[in-house]
Coordinates of N, CA and C in Angstrom, one line a residue:
X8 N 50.0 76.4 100.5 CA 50.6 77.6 100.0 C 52.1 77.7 100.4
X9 N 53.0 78.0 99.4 CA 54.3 78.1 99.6 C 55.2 79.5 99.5
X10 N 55.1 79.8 101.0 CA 55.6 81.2 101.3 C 57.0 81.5 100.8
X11 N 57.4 82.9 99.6 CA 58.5 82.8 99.3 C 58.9 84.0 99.1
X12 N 60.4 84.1 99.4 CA 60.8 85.9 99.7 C 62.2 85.8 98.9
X13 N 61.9 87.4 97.9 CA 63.0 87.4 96.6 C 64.3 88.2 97.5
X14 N 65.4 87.7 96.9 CA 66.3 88.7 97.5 C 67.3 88.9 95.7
X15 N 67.1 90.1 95.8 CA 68.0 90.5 94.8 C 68.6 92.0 94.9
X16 N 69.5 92.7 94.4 CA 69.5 93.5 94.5 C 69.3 94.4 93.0
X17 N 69.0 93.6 92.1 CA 68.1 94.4 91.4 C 66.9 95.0 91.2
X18 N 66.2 95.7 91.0 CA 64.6 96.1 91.5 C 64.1 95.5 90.5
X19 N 64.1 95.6 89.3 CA 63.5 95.0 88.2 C 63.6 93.5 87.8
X20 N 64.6 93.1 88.5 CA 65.1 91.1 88.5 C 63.8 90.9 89.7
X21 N 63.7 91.2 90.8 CA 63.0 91.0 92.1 C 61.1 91.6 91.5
X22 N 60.9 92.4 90.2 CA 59.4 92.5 90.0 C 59.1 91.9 88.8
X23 N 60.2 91.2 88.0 CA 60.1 90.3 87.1 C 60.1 88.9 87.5
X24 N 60.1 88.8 88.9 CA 60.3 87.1 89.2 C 58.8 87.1 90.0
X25 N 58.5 88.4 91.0 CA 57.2 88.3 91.3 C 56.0 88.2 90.7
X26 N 56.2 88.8 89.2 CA 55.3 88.6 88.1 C 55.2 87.1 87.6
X27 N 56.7 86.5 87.8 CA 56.3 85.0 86.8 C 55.6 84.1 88.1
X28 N 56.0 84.0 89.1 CA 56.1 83.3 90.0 C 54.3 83.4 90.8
X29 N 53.9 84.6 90.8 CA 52.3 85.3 91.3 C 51.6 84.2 90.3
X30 N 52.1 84.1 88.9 CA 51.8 82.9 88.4 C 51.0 81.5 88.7
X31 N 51.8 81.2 89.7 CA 51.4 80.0 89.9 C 50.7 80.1 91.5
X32 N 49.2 79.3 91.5 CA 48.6 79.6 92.6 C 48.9 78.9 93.9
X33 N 49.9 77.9 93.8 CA 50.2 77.7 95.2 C 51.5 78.5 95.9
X34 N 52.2 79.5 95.1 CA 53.4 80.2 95.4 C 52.2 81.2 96.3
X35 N 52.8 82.2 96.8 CA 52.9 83.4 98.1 C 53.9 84.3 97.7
X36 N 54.3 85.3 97.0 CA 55.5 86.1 97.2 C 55.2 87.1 98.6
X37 N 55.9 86.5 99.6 CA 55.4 87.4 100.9 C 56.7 88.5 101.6
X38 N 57.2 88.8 100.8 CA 58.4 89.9 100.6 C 59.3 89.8 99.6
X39 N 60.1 91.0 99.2 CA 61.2 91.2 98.6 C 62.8 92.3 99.3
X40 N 63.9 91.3 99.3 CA 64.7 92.3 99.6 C 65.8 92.5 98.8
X41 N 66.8 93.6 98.9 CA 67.5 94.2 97.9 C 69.1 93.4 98.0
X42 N 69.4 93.2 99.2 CA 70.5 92.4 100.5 C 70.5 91.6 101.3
X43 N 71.3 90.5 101.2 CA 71.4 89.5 102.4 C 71.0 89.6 103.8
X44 N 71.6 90.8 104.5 CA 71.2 91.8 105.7 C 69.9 92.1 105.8
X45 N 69.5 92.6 104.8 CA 67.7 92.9 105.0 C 67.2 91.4 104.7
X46 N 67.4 90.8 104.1 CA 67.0 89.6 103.8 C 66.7 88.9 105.0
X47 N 68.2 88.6 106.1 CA 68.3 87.7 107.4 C 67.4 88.9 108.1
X48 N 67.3 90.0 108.4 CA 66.4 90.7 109.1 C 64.6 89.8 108.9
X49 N 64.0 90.0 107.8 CA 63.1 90.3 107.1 C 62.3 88.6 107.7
X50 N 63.0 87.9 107.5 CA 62.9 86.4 108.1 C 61.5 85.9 109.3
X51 N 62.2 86.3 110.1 CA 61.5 86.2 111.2 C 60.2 86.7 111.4
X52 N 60.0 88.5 110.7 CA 58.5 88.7 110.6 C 57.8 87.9 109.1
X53 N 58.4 87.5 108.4 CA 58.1 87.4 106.9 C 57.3 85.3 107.2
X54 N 58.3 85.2 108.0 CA 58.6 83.4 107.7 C 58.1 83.0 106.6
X55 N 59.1 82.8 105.8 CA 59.2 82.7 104.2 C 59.4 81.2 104.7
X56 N 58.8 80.0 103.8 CA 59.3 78.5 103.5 C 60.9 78.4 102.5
X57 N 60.4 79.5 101.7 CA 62.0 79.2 100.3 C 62.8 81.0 100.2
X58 N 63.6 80.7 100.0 CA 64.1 82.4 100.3 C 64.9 81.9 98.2
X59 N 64.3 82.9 97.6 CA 65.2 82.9 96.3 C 66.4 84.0 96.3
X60 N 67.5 83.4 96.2 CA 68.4 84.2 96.6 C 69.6 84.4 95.0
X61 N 70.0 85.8 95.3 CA 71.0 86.5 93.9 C 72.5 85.8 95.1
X62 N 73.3 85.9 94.3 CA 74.9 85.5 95.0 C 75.5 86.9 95.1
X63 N 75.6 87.8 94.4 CA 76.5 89.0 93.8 C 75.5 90.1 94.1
X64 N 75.9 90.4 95.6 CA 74.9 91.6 96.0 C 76.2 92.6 96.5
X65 N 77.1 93.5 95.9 CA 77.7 94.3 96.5 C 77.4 95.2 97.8
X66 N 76.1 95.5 97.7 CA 76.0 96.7 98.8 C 75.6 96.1 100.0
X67 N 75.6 94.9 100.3 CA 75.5 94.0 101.3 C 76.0 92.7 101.7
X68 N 75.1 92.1 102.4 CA 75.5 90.6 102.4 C 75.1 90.3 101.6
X69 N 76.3 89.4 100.6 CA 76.0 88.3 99.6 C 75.2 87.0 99.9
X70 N 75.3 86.5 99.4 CA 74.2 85.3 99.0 C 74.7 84.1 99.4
X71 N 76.0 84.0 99.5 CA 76.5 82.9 100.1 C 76.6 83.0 102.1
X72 N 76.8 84.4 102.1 CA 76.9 84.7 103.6 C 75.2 84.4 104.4
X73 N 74.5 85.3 103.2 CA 72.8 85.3 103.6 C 72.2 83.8 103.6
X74 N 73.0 83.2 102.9 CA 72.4 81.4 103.2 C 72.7 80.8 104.3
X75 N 73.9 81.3 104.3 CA 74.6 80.4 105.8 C 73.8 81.2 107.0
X76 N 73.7 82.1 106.8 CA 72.8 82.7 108.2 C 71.4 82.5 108.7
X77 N 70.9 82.2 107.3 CA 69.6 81.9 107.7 C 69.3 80.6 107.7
X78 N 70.4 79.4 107.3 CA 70.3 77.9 107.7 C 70.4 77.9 109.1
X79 N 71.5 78.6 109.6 CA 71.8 79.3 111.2 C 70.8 79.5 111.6
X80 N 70.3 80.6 111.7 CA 68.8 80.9 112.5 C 67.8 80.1 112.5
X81 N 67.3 79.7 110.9 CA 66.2 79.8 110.4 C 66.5 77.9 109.7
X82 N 66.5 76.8 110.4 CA 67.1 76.0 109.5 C 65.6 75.2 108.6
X83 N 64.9 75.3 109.3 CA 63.6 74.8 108.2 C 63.4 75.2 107.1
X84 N 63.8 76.4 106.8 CA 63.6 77.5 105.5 C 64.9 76.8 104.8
X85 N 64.0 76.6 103.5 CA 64.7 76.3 102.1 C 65.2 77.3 101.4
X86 N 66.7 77.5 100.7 CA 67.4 78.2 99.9 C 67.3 78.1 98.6
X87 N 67.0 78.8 97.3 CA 67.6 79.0 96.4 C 67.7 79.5 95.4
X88 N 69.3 79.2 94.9 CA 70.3 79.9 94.6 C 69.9 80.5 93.1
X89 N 69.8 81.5 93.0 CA 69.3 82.1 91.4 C 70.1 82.8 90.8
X90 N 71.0 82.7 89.6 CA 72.5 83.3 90.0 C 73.1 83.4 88.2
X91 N 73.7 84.1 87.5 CA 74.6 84.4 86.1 C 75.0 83.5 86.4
X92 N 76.0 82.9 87.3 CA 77.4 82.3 87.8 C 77.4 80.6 87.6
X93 N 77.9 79.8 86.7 CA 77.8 79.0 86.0 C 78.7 78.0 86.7
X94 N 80.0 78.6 87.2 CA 81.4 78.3 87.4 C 81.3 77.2 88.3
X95 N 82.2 76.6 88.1 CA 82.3 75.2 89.5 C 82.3 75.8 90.8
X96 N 83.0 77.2 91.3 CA 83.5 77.3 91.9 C 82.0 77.7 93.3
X97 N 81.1 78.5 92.2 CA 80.1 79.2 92.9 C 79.2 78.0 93.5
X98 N 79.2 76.7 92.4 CA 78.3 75.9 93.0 C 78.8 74.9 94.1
X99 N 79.8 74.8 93.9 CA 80.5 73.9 95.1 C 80.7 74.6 96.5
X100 N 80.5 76.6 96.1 CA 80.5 77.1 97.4 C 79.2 77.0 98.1
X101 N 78.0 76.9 97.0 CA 76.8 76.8 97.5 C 76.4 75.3 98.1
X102 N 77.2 74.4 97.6 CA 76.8 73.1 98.2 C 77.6 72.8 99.9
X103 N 78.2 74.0 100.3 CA 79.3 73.9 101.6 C 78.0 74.7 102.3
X104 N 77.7 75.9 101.4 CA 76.9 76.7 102.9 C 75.4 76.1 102.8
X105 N 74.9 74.6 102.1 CA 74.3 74.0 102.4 C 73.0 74.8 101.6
X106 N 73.0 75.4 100.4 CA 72.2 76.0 99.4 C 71.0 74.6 98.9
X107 N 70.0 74.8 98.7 CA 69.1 73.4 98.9 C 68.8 73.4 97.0
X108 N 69.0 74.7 96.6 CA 68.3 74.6 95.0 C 69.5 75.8 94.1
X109 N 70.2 75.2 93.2 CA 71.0 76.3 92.4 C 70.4 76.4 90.8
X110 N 69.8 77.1 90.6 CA 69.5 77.3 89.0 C 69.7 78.6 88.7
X111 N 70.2 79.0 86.8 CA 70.7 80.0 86.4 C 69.8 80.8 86.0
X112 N 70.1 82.4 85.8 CA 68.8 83.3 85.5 C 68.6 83.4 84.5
X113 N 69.6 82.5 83.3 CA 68.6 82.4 82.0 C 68.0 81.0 81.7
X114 N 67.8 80.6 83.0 CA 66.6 79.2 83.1 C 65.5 79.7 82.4
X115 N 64.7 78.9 82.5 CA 63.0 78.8 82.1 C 62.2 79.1 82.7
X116 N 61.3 80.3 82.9 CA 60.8 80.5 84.4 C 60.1 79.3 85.2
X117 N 59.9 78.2 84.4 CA 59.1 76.9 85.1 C 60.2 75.8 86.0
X118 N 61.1 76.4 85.7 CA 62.4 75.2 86.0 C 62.5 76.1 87.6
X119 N 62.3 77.4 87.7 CA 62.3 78.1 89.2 C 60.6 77.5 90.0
X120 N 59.8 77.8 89.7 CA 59.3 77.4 90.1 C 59.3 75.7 90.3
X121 N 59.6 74.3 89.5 CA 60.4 73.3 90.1 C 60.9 72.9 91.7
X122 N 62.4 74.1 91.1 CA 63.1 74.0 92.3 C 62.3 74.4 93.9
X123 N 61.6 75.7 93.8 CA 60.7 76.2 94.8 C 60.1 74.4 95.3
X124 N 59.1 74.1 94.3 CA 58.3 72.9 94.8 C 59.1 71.7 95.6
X125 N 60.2 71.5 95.0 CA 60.9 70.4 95.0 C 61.7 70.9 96.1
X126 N 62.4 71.9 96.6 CA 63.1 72.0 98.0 C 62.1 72.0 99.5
X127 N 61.0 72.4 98.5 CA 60.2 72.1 99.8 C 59.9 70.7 100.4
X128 N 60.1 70.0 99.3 CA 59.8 68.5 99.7 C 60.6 67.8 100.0
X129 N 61.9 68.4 101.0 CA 62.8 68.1 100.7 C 63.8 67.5 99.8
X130 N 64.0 67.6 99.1 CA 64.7 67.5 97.8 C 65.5 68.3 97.3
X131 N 67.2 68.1 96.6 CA 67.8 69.3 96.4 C 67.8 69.2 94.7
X132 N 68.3 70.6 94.4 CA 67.6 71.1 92.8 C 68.8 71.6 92.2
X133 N 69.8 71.3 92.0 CA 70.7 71.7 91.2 C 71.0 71.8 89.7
X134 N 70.5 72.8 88.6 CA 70.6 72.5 88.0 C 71.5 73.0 86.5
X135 N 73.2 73.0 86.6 CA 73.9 74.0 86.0 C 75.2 72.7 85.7
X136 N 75.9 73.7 85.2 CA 77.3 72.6 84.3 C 78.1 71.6 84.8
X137 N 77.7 71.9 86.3 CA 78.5 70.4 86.8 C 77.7 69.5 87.2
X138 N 78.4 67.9 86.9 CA 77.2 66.9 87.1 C 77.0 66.8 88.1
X139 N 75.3 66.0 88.3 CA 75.3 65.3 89.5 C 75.8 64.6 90.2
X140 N 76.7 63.7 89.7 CA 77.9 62.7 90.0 C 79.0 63.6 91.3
X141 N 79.4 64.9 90.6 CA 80.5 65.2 91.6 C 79.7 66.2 92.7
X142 N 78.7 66.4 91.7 CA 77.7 67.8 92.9 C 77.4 66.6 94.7
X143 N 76.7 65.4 94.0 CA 77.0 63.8 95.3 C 78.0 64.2 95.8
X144 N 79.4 64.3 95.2 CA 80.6 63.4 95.9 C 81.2 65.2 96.8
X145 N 80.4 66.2 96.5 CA 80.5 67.3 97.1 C 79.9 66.9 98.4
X146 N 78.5 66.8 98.6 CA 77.4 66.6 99.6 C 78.3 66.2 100.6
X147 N 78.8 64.4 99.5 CA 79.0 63.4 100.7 C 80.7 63.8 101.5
X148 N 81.0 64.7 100.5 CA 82.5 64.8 101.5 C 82.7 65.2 102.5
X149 N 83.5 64.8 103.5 CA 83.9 65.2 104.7 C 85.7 65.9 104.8
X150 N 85.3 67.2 104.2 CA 86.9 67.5 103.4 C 87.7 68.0 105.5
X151 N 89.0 67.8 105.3 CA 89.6 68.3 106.5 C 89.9 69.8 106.0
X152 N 89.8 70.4 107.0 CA 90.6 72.0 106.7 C 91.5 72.2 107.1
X153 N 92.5 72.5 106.1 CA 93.7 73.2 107.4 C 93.8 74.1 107.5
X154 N 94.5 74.5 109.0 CA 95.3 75.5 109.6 C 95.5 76.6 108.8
X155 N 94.6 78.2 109.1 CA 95.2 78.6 107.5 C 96.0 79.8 108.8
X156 N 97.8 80.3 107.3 CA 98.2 81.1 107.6 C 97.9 82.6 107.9
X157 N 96.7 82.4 107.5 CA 96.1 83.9 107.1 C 95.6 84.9 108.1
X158 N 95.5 86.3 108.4 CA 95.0 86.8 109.6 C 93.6 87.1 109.0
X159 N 92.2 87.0 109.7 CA 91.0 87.5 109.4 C 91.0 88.9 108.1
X160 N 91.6 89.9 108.1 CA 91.7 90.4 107.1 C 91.8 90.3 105.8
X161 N 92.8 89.3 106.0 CA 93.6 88.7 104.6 C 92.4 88.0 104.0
X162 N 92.1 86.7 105.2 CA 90.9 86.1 104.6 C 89.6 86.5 104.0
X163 N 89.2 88.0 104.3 CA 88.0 88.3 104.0 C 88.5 88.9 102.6
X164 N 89.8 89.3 102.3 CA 90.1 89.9 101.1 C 90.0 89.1 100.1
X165 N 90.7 87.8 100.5 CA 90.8 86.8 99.6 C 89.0 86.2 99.3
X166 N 88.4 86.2 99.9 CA 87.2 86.0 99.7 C 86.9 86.7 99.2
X167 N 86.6 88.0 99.0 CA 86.2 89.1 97.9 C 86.7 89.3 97.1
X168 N 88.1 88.7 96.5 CA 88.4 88.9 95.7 C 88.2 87.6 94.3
X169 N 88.0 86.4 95.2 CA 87.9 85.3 94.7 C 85.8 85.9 94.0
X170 N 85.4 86.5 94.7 CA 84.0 87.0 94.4 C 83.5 87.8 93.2
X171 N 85.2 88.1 92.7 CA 85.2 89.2 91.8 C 85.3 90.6 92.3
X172 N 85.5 91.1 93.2 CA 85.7 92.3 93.3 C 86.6 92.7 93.3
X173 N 86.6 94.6 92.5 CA 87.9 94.9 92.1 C 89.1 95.6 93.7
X174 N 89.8 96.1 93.4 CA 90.6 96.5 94.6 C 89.7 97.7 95.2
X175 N 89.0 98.5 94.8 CA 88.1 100.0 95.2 C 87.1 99.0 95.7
X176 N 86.7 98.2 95.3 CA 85.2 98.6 95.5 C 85.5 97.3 97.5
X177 N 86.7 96.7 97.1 CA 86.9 95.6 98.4 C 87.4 96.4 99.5
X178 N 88.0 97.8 98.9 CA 88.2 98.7 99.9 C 87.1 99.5 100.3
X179 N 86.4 99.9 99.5 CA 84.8 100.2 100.4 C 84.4 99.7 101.0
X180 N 84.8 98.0 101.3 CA 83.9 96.7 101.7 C 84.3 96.9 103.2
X181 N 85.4 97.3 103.1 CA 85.9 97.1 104.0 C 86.9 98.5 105.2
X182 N 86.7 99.2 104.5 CA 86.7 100.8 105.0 C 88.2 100.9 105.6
X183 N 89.1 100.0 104.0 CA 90.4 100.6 104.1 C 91.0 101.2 102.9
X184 N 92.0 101.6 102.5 CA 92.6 102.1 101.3 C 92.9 101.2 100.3
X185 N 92.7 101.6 98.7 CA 93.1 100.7 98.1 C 94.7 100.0 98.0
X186 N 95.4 101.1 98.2 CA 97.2 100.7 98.7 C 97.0 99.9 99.8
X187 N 96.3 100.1 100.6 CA 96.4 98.6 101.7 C 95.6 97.4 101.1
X188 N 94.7 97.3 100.7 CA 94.4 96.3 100.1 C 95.4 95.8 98.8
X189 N 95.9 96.3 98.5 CA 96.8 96.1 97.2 C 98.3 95.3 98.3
X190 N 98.5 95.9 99.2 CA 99.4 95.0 100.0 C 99.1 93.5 100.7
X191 N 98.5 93.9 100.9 CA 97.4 92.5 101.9 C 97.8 91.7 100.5
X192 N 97.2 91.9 99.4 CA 97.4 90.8 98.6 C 98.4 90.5 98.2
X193 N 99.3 91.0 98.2 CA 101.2 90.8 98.0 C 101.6 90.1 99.1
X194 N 101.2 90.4 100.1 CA 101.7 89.5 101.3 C 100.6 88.2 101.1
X195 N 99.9 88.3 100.4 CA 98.6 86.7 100.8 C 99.5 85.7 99.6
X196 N 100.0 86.4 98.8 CA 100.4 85.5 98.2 C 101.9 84.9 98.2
X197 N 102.8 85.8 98.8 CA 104.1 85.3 99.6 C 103.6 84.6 100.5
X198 N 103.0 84.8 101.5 CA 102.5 83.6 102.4 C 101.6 82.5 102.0
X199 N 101.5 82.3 100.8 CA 100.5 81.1 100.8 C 101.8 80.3 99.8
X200 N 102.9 81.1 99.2 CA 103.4 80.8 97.9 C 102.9 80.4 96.9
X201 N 101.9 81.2 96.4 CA 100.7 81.0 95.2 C 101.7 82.2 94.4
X202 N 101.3 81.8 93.2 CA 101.5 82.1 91.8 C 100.4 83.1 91.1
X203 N 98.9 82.5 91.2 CA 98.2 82.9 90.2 C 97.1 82.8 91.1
X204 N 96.2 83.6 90.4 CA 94.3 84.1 90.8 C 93.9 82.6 90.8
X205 N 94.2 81.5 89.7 CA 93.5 80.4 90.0 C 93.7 79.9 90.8
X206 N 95.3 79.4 91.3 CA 95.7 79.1 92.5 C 95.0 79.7 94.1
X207 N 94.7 80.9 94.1 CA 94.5 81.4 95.1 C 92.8 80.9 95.1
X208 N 92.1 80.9 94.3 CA 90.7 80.0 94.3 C 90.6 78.8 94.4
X209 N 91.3 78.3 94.1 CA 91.4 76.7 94.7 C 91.3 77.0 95.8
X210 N 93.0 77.7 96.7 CA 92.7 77.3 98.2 C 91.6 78.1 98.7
X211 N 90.9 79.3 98.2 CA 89.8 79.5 99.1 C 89.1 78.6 98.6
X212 N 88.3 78.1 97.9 CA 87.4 77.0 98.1 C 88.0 75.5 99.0
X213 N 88.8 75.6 99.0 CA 89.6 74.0 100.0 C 88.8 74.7 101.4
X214 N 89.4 75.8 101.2 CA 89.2 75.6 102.9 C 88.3 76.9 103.2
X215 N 87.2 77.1 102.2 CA 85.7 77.2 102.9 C 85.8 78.7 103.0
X216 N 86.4 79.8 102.4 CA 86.8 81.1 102.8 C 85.4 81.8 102.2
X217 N 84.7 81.0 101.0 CA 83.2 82.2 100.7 C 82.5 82.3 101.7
X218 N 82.5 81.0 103.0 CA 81.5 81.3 104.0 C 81.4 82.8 105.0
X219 N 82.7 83.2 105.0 CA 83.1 84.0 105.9 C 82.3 85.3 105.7
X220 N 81.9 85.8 106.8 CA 80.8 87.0 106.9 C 82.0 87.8 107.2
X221 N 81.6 89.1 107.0 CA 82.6 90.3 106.4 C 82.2 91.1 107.7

């Protein structure tokens, strides 16, 4: 039997996946959480083998933070990633915080269940717009980081903003004003000498800034 705990923060995404998933008799749905935070809490009494995880949980830890934490605590437990998010950017952040399975939520409910099987056996399950060729040459890199200019603030902004969040809601994130957050990013991009939103995604993915817990 393969113990497995939903994290979403939709209620109806987390009793439509229990429904397809109760499906199949070697699955276990042996919790559901709303947040990454309850999620890494939930762990330890739950011991879940695969944790299916959403990326884009505003009212908590995200999906990329909640993976890296529970590879941290919990490294036996398999990840994965169940996600809208198509982009190079999301899956190459999930191949850094060491995500074991990425498939999209207008997959086929059998292609989730797959990845469940298949990460347990150790095996990784990637299955979205970038090839396997470079998703490899992700794995196998040993990228250097550099030295960033940035103070902890800055970086968590730039990470939330690279996340999609607007200026309000990264000021709730973070329990400052939106005029200060609106500065921070005037100054992140005089100090980095970036031009553009794309530019400033590049360098947070160079140098690893989704990982960063808020």
């Amino acid at each position: 039997m393969i113990r497995v705990l939903l994290v979403d923060d939709h209620t109806m995404v987390r009793k439509g996946l229990r429904m397809l998933l109760e499906g199949y008799p070697e699955l276990e749905i042996v919790g559901e959480s709303q947040d990454g935070y309850e999620a890494v809490d939930m762990m330890g009494r739950l011991q879940p083998d695969v944790v299916v995880m959403d990326l884009s949980m505003p009212s908590g830890l995200d999906g990329f933070a909640a993976c890296r934490e529970i590879r941290r605590r919990h490294p036996s437990v398999k990840t994965v990633i169940l996600t809208m998010h198509d982009e190079e950017i999301f899956v190459r952040q999930s191949v850094q915080v060491e995500a074991d399975g990425y498939i999209l939520k207008n997959s086929h409910g059998e292609l989730l269940h797959q990845a469940i099987v298949e990460v347990v056996q150790g095996k990784r399950f990637y299955k979205t717009s970038v090839s396997d060729d470079i998703i490899r040459q992700w794995i196998n890199a040993d990228e250097e980081r550099q030295p960033s200019p940035l103070t902890t603030r800055q970086k968590q902004i730039v990470r939330l903003t690279v996340l999609g969040y607007a200026n309000k809601e990264i000021a709730e994130q973070l329990s400052i004003s939106v005029k200060t957050v609106e500065n921070h990013k005037t100054n992140i991009m005089q100090k980095l000498e970036l031009d553009t939103k794309h530019e400033l995604i590049q360098y947070a993915i160079k140098n690893n800034y989704l990982e960063l817990a808020l």
